[in-house]
Short mmCIF file of C-alpha atoms in Angstrom, two decimals:
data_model
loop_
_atom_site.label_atom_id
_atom_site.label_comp_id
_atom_site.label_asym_id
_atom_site.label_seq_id
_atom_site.Cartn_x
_atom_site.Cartn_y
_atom_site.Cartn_z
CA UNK A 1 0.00 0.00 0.00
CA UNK A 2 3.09 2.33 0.73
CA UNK A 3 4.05 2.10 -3.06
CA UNK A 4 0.38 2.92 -4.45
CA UNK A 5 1.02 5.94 -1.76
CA UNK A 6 3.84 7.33 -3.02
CA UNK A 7 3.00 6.41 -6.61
CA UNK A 8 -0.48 8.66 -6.02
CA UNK A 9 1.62 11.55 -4.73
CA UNK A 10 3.97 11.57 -7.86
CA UNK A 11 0.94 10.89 -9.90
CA UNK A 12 -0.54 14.28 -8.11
CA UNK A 13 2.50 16.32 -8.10
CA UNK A 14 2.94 16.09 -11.85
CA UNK A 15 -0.42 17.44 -12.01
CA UNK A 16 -2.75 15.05 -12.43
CA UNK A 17 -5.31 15.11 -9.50
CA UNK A 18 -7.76 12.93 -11.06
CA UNK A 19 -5.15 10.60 -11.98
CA UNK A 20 -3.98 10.08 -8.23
CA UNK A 21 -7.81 10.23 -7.55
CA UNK A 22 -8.48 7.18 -9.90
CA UNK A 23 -5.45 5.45 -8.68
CA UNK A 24 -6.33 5.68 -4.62
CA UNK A 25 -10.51 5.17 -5.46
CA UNK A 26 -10.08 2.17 -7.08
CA UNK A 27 -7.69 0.60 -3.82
CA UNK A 28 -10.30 2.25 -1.16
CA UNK A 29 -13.09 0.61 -3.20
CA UNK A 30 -11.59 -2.84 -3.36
CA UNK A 31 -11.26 -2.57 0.22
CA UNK A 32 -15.28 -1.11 1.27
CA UNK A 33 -16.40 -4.08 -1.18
CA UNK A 34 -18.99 -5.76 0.50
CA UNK A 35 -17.56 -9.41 -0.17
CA UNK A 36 -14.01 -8.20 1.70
CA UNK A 37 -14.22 -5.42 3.96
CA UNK A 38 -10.69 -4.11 5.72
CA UNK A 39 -11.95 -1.14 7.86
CA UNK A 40 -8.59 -0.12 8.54
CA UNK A 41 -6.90 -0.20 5.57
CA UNK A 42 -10.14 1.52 3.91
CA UNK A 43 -9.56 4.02 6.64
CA UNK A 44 -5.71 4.94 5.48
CA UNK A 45 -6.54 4.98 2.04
CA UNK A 46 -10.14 7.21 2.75
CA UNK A 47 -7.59 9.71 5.06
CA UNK A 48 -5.32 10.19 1.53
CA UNK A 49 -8.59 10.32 -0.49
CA UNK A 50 -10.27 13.35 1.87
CA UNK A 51 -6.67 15.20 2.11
CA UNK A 52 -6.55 14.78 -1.89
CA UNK A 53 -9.99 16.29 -2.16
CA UNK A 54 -8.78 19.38 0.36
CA UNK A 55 -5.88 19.75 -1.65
CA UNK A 56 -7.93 19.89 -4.69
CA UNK A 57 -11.38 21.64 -4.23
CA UNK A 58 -11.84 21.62 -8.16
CA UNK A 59 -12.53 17.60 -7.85
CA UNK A 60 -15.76 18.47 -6.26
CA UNK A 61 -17.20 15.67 -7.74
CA UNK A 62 -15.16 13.40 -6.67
CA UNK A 63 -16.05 14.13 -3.09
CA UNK A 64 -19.90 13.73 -3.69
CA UNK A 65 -19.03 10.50 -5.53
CA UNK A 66 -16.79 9.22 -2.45
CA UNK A 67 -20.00 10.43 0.08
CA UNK A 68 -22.45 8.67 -2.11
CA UNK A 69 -20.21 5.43 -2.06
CA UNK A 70 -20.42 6.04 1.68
CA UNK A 71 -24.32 5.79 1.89
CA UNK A 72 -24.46 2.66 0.29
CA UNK A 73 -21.50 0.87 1.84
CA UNK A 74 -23.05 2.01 5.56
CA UNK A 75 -26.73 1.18 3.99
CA UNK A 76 -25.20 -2.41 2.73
CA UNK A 77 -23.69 -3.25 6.45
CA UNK A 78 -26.23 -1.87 8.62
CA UNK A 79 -29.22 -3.67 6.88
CA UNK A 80 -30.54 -0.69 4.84
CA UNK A 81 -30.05 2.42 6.78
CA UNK A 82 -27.47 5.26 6.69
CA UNK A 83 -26.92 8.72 7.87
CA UNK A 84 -29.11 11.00 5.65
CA UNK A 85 -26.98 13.73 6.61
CA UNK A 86 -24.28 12.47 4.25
CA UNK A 87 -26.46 12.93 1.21
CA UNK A 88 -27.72 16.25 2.53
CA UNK A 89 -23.84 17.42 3.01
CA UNK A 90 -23.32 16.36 -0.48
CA UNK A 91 -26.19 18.42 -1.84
CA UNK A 92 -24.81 21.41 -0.23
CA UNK A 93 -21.57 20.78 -1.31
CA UNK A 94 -22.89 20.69 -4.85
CA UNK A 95 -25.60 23.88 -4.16
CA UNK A 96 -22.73 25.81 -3.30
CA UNK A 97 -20.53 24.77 -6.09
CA UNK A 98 -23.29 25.83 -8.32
CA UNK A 99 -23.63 22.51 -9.20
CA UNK A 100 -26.97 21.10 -9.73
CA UNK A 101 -26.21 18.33 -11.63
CA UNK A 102 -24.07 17.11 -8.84
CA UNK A 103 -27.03 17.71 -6.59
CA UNK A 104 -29.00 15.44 -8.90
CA UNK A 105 -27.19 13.01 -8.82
CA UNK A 106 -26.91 12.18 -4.99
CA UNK A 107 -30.64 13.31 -4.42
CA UNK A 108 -31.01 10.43 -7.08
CA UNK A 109 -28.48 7.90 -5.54
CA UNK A 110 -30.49 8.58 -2.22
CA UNK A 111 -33.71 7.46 -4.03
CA UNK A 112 -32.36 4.28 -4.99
CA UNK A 113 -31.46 3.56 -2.06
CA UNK A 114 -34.69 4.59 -0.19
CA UNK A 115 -36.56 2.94 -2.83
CA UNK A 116 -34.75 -0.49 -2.50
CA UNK A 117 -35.44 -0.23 1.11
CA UNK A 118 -39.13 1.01 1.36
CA UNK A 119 -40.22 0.37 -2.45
CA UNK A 120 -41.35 2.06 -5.74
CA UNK A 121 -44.00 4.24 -3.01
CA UNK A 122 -40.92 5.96 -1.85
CA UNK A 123 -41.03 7.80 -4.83
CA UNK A 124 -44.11 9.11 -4.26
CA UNK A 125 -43.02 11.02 -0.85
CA UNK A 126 -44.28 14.52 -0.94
CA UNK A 127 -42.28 17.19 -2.81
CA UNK A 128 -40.03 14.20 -3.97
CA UNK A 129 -41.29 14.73 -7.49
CA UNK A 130 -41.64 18.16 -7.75
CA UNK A 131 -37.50 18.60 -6.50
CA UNK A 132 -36.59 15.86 -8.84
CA UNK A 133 -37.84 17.90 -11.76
CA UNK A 134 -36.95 21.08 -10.73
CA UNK A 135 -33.19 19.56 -10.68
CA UNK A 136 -33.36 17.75 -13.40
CA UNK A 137 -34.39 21.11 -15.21
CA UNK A 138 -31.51 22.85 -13.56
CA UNK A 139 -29.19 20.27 -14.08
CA UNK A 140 -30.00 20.06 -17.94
CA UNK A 141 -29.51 24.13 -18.00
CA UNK A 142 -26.10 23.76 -16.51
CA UNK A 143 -24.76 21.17 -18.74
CA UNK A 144 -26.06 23.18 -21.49
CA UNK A 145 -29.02 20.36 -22.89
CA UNK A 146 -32.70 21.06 -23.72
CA UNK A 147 -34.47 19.96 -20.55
CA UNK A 148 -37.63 19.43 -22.12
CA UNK A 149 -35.57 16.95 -24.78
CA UNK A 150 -37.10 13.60 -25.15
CA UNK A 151 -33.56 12.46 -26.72
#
């Protein structure tokens, strides 16, 4: 693990965040897979992940990919619950990074996993609609798409 280390910071000091991203996400994931779980070595590799991310604010999605991960490893080992406020810290994260297509995306991630838990009703949870298509609007806007496109 010390050589994947030190091969991420060279990787990062050339320049290439998202290359020393790739390099320590892949190793953290093999090691939160739900087959073969190593808490403490997904713990060192998670503390070189975050201090990546600080170092690089610019990979903000990165972070709200690494928080979603999060939800659904804690939902898959506690039997289908995890901390809400991790999806509601990465919505911020993304609100204030005038991101909404970020925001989608872990509002959506959260429905799928609320969904798998309580079923297809879920969906039908007051405002839940309404915010879905409001960001999917926004989201479209941002990444420059017709959000009424059927395409």
């Amino acid at each position: 693990m010390k050589e994947i280390f030190g091969l991420a910071s060279k990787i990062e000091e050339s320049g290439d965040a998202i290359g020393a991203w790739d390099l320590l996400f892949v190793l953290w994931m093999e090691y939160t897979d739900h087959e073969y779980f190593d808490e403490e070595k997904a713990t060192l590799i998670r503390e070189r992940i975050d201090a990546l991310l600080d170092r690089n604010p610019e990979l903000i999605d990165k972070r709200i990919q690494i928080m979603m991960e999060d939800c659904s490893i804690e939902n898959y080992h506690s039997g289908g619950g995890y901390d809400v406020t991790i999806i509601e810290e990465a919505m911020q994260l993304a609100r204030d990074a005038q991101r909404p297509d970020l925001e989608l995306a872990a509002l959506e991630h959260h429905i799928g996993i609320q969904v798998a838990r309580y079923g297809a009703p879920y969906r039908e949870t007051e405002g839940l609609r309404d915010k879905l298509e409001e960001l999917r609007e926004r989201a479209a806007e941002h990444l420059g798409n017709d959000p009424n496109s059927t395409d």
